[in-house]
Amino acid sequence: SAASDVYKRQIVNAYGVHAVAVFSGLIFVEQIFEIRGIGFLLTDSIIARDYTVVQGITIVIAIIVVTINLISDLVSAAIDPRYRVVIR
């Protein structure tokens, strides 16, 4: 039914938002638990003023966020046909 399709679409969008929130919390978790990862590298690069590494990591994180949002939108369009855009 239409109501369950809208509900499913909202769940998919919520999962997309939560996945992005996980990546944004990455820096804090790595700093607190002293895990050597991309967030730790980003923080060290900011402190050392290594701008090329900061730009590279920022671009990688931005690509991941855009990809997650794109997948979320494509799944939402597959679930609810009213969500699709018709290009003429």
Short mmCIF file of N, CA and C in Angstrom, two decimals:
data_model
loop_
_atom_site.label_atom_id
_atom_site.label_comp_id
_atom_site.label_asym_id
_atom_site.label_seq_id
_atom_site.Cartn_x
_atom_site.Cartn_y
_atom_site.Cartn_z
N SER A 1 0.83 -1.19 0.00
CA SER A 1 0.00 0.00 0.00
C SER A 1 0.88 1.26 0.00
N ALA A 2 0.27 2.36 -0.25
CA ALA A 2 1.00 3.62 -0.36
C ALA A 2 1.58 4.05 0.99
N ALA A 3 0.83 3.79 2.06
CA ALA A 3 1.32 4.19 3.38
C ALA A 3 2.55 3.39 3.78
N SER A 4 2.56 2.10 3.47
CA SER A 4 3.72 1.29 3.84
C SER A 4 4.93 1.65 2.98
N ASP A 5 4.69 2.05 1.71
CA ASP A 5 5.79 2.49 0.85
C ASP A 5 6.43 3.76 1.38
N VAL A 6 5.60 4.69 1.85
CA VAL A 6 6.13 5.93 2.42
C VAL A 6 6.91 5.63 3.69
N TYR A 7 6.38 4.71 4.50
CA TYR A 7 7.07 4.33 5.73
C TYR A 7 8.42 3.69 5.43
N LYS A 8 8.46 2.79 4.43
CA LYS A 8 9.72 2.16 4.04
C LYS A 8 10.71 3.20 3.53
N ARG A 9 10.22 4.16 2.76
CA ARG A 9 11.11 5.20 2.22
C ARG A 9 11.71 6.03 3.36
N GLN A 10 10.90 6.33 4.37
CA GLN A 10 11.42 7.09 5.51
C GLN A 10 12.47 6.30 6.27
N ILE A 11 12.29 4.99 6.37
CA ILE A 11 13.28 4.16 7.04
C ILE A 11 14.59 4.16 6.26
N VAL A 12 14.50 4.04 4.93
CA VAL A 12 15.70 4.04 4.10
C VAL A 12 16.43 5.37 4.23
N ASN A 13 15.70 6.48 4.21
CA ASN A 13 16.32 7.79 4.36
C ASN A 13 16.96 7.95 5.73
N ALA A 14 16.32 7.42 6.75
CA ALA A 14 16.89 7.50 8.11
C ALA A 14 18.19 6.71 8.20
N TYR A 15 18.23 5.53 7.56
CA TYR A 15 19.47 4.76 7.55
C TYR A 15 20.58 5.51 6.83
N GLY A 16 20.24 6.21 5.76
CA GLY A 16 21.24 7.01 5.05
C GLY A 16 21.80 8.12 5.92
N VAL A 17 20.94 8.78 6.65
CA VAL A 17 21.38 9.86 7.55
C VAL A 17 22.24 9.31 8.67
N HIS A 18 21.85 8.16 9.21
CA HIS A 18 22.62 7.57 10.30
C HIS A 18 23.99 7.07 9.82
N ALA A 19 24.05 6.58 8.60
CA ALA A 19 25.35 6.15 8.06
C ALA A 19 26.30 7.33 7.92
N VAL A 20 25.77 8.46 7.51
CA VAL A 20 26.60 9.67 7.41
C VAL A 20 27.04 10.13 8.80
N ALA A 21 26.16 9.99 9.78
CA ALA A 21 26.52 10.38 11.15
C ALA A 21 27.64 9.49 11.70
N VAL A 22 27.66 8.24 11.30
CA VAL A 22 28.74 7.34 11.74
C VAL A 22 30.08 7.85 11.23
N PHE A 23 30.12 8.28 9.96
CA PHE A 23 31.37 8.80 9.42
C PHE A 23 31.78 10.11 10.08
N SER A 24 30.81 10.92 10.46
CA SER A 24 31.18 12.18 11.11
C SER A 24 31.68 11.95 12.53
N GLY A 25 31.23 10.89 13.20
CA GLY A 25 31.70 10.58 14.54
C GLY A 25 33.02 9.83 14.55
N LEU A 26 33.50 9.48 13.38
CA LEU A 26 34.73 8.72 13.25
C LEU A 26 35.92 9.43 13.89
N ILE A 27 36.04 10.71 13.70
CA ILE A 27 37.17 11.48 14.21
C ILE A 27 37.19 11.45 15.73
N PHE A 28 36.04 11.63 16.36
CA PHE A 28 35.98 11.67 17.82
C PHE A 28 36.30 10.30 18.43
N VAL A 29 35.77 9.25 17.85
CA VAL A 29 36.00 7.91 18.38
C VAL A 29 37.49 7.55 18.27
N GLU A 30 38.09 7.88 17.13
CA GLU A 30 39.51 7.55 16.96
C GLU A 30 40.39 8.36 17.90
N GLN A 31 40.02 9.57 18.21
CA GLN A 31 40.80 10.37 19.15
C GLN A 31 40.65 9.85 20.58
N ILE A 32 39.44 9.50 20.97
CA ILE A 32 39.19 9.04 22.33
C ILE A 32 39.89 7.72 22.60
N PHE A 33 39.76 6.76 21.66
CA PHE A 33 40.32 5.43 21.87
C PHE A 33 41.71 5.26 21.26
N GLU A 34 42.27 6.34 20.74
CA GLU A 34 43.60 6.36 20.14
C GLU A 34 43.78 5.27 19.08
N ILE A 35 42.81 5.18 18.20
CA ILE A 35 42.85 4.25 17.08
C ILE A 35 43.47 4.97 15.90
N ARG A 36 44.45 4.35 15.27
CA ARG A 36 45.10 4.95 14.11
C ARG A 36 44.27 4.69 12.87
N GLY A 37 43.51 5.68 12.46
CA GLY A 37 42.67 5.56 11.28
C GLY A 37 42.64 6.86 10.51
N ILE A 38 41.64 7.00 9.65
CA ILE A 38 41.58 8.18 8.79
C ILE A 38 41.24 9.43 9.61
N GLY A 39 40.46 9.28 10.66
CA GLY A 39 40.16 10.43 11.52
C GLY A 39 41.38 10.89 12.29
N PHE A 40 42.16 9.94 12.75
CA PHE A 40 43.39 10.27 13.46
C PHE A 40 44.38 10.96 12.52
N LEU A 41 44.47 10.44 11.29
CA LEU A 41 45.34 11.06 10.28
C LEU A 41 44.87 12.48 9.96
N LEU A 42 43.56 12.66 9.88
CA LEU A 42 43.02 14.00 9.60
C LEU A 42 43.37 14.97 10.72
N THR A 43 43.22 14.55 11.95
CA THR A 43 43.54 15.42 13.08
C THR A 43 45.03 15.75 13.13
N ASP A 44 45.88 14.75 12.93
CA ASP A 44 47.32 15.00 12.92
C ASP A 44 47.72 15.92 11.77
N SER A 45 47.07 15.77 10.63
CA SER A 45 47.38 16.62 9.47
C SER A 45 46.94 18.06 9.71
N ILE A 46 45.83 18.24 10.40
CA ILE A 46 45.38 19.60 10.73
C ILE A 46 46.37 20.26 11.67
N ILE A 47 46.81 19.52 12.68
CA ILE A 47 47.77 20.07 13.64
C ILE A 47 49.10 20.39 12.96
N ALA A 48 49.53 19.52 12.03
CA ALA A 48 50.81 19.72 11.35
C ALA A 48 50.69 20.67 10.15
N ARG A 49 49.49 21.14 9.89
CA ARG A 49 49.20 22.05 8.76
C ARG A 49 49.60 21.43 7.42
N ASP A 50 49.32 20.16 7.27
CA ASP A 50 49.56 19.45 6.02
C ASP A 50 48.28 19.53 5.19
N TYR A 51 48.15 20.60 4.44
CA TYR A 51 46.89 20.92 3.77
C TYR A 51 46.52 19.95 2.67
N THR A 52 47.51 19.36 1.99
CA THR A 52 47.17 18.43 0.92
C THR A 52 46.52 17.16 1.48
N VAL A 53 47.01 16.68 2.61
CA VAL A 53 46.40 15.50 3.23
C VAL A 53 45.00 15.84 3.74
N VAL A 54 44.84 17.01 4.33
CA VAL A 54 43.53 17.44 4.82
C VAL A 54 42.54 17.53 3.66
N GLN A 55 42.95 18.11 2.55
CA GLN A 55 42.07 18.21 1.39
C GLN A 55 41.72 16.84 0.83
N GLY A 56 42.70 15.96 0.76
CA GLY A 56 42.45 14.62 0.24
C GLY A 56 41.46 13.84 1.09
N ILE A 57 41.65 13.88 2.41
CA ILE A 57 40.74 13.17 3.31
C ILE A 57 39.35 13.78 3.25
N THR A 58 39.27 15.10 3.17
CA THR A 58 37.98 15.77 3.08
C THR A 58 37.24 15.37 1.81
N ILE A 59 37.95 15.26 0.71
CA ILE A 59 37.33 14.85 -0.55
C ILE A 59 36.85 13.40 -0.47
N VAL A 60 37.66 12.53 0.12
CA VAL A 60 37.26 11.13 0.26
C VAL A 60 36.00 11.01 1.12
N ILE A 61 35.96 11.71 2.24
CA ILE A 61 34.78 11.67 3.11
C ILE A 61 33.57 12.26 2.39
N ALA A 62 33.76 13.34 1.63
CA ALA A 62 32.64 13.92 0.87
C ALA A 62 32.11 12.96 -0.18
N ILE A 63 33.00 12.24 -0.85
CA ILE A 63 32.56 11.26 -1.85
C ILE A 63 31.78 10.12 -1.18
N ILE A 64 32.23 9.69 -0.02
CA ILE A 64 31.51 8.64 0.71
C ILE A 64 30.11 9.12 1.11
N VAL A 65 30.00 10.34 1.61
CA VAL A 65 28.71 10.89 2.03
C VAL A 65 27.77 11.03 0.83
N VAL A 66 28.27 11.54 -0.29
CA VAL A 66 27.43 11.70 -1.48
C VAL A 66 26.99 10.33 -2.00
N THR A 67 27.87 9.36 -1.97
CA THR A 67 27.52 8.02 -2.43
C THR A 67 26.44 7.39 -1.55
N ILE A 68 26.57 7.54 -0.25
CA ILE A 68 25.55 7.01 0.66
C ILE A 68 24.21 7.68 0.41
N ASN A 69 24.20 8.99 0.22
CA ASN A 69 22.95 9.69 -0.05
C ASN A 69 22.35 9.28 -1.40
N LEU A 70 23.20 9.05 -2.40
CA LEU A 70 22.72 8.61 -3.71
C LEU A 70 22.09 7.23 -3.61
N ILE A 71 22.74 6.32 -2.91
CA ILE A 71 22.18 4.97 -2.74
C ILE A 71 20.86 5.03 -1.99
N SER A 72 20.78 5.87 -0.97
CA SER A 72 19.55 6.03 -0.21
C SER A 72 18.42 6.55 -1.10
N ASP A 73 18.71 7.52 -1.94
CA ASP A 73 17.70 8.06 -2.85
C ASP A 73 17.27 7.05 -3.90
N LEU A 74 18.21 6.27 -4.42
CA LEU A 74 17.87 5.26 -5.43
C LEU A 74 17.00 4.16 -4.83
N VAL A 75 17.31 3.74 -3.62
CA VAL A 75 16.49 2.73 -2.95
C VAL A 75 15.10 3.30 -2.65
N SER A 76 15.03 4.55 -2.24
CA SER A 76 13.74 5.19 -1.98
C SER A 76 12.90 5.26 -3.25
N ALA A 77 13.53 5.55 -4.38
CA ALA A 77 12.81 5.61 -5.65
C ALA A 77 12.34 4.22 -6.08
N ALA A 78 13.11 3.20 -5.76
CA ALA A 78 12.70 1.85 -6.11
C ALA A 78 11.53 1.37 -5.25
N ILE A 79 11.49 1.82 -4.00
CA ILE A 79 10.42 1.41 -3.09
C ILE A 79 9.11 2.13 -3.41
N ASP A 80 9.17 3.44 -3.57
CA ASP A 80 7.96 4.25 -3.77
C ASP A 80 7.98 4.87 -5.16
N PRO A 81 7.12 4.41 -6.06
CA PRO A 81 7.13 4.94 -7.43
C PRO A 81 6.78 6.43 -7.51
N ARG A 82 6.09 6.96 -6.53
CA ARG A 82 5.75 8.39 -6.56
C ARG A 82 6.96 9.27 -6.33
N TYR A 83 8.03 8.68 -5.83
CA TYR A 83 9.26 9.41 -5.52
C TYR A 83 10.11 9.65 -6.77
N ARG A 84 9.81 8.93 -7.84
CA ARG A 84 10.61 9.03 -9.06
C ARG A 84 10.37 10.35 -9.77
N VAL A 85 11.39 10.81 -10.48
CA VAL A 85 11.31 12.05 -11.25
C VAL A 85 11.27 11.68 -12.72
N VAL A 86 10.30 12.24 -13.43
CA VAL A 86 10.17 11.97 -14.86
C VAL A 86 10.85 13.09 -15.61
N ILE A 87 11.82 12.75 -16.45
CA ILE A 87 12.52 13.75 -17.25
C ILE A 87 11.95 13.70 -18.66
N ARG A 88 11.48 14.86 -19.14
CA ARG A 88 10.87 14.91 -20.48
C ARG A 88 11.68 15.77 -21.40
#
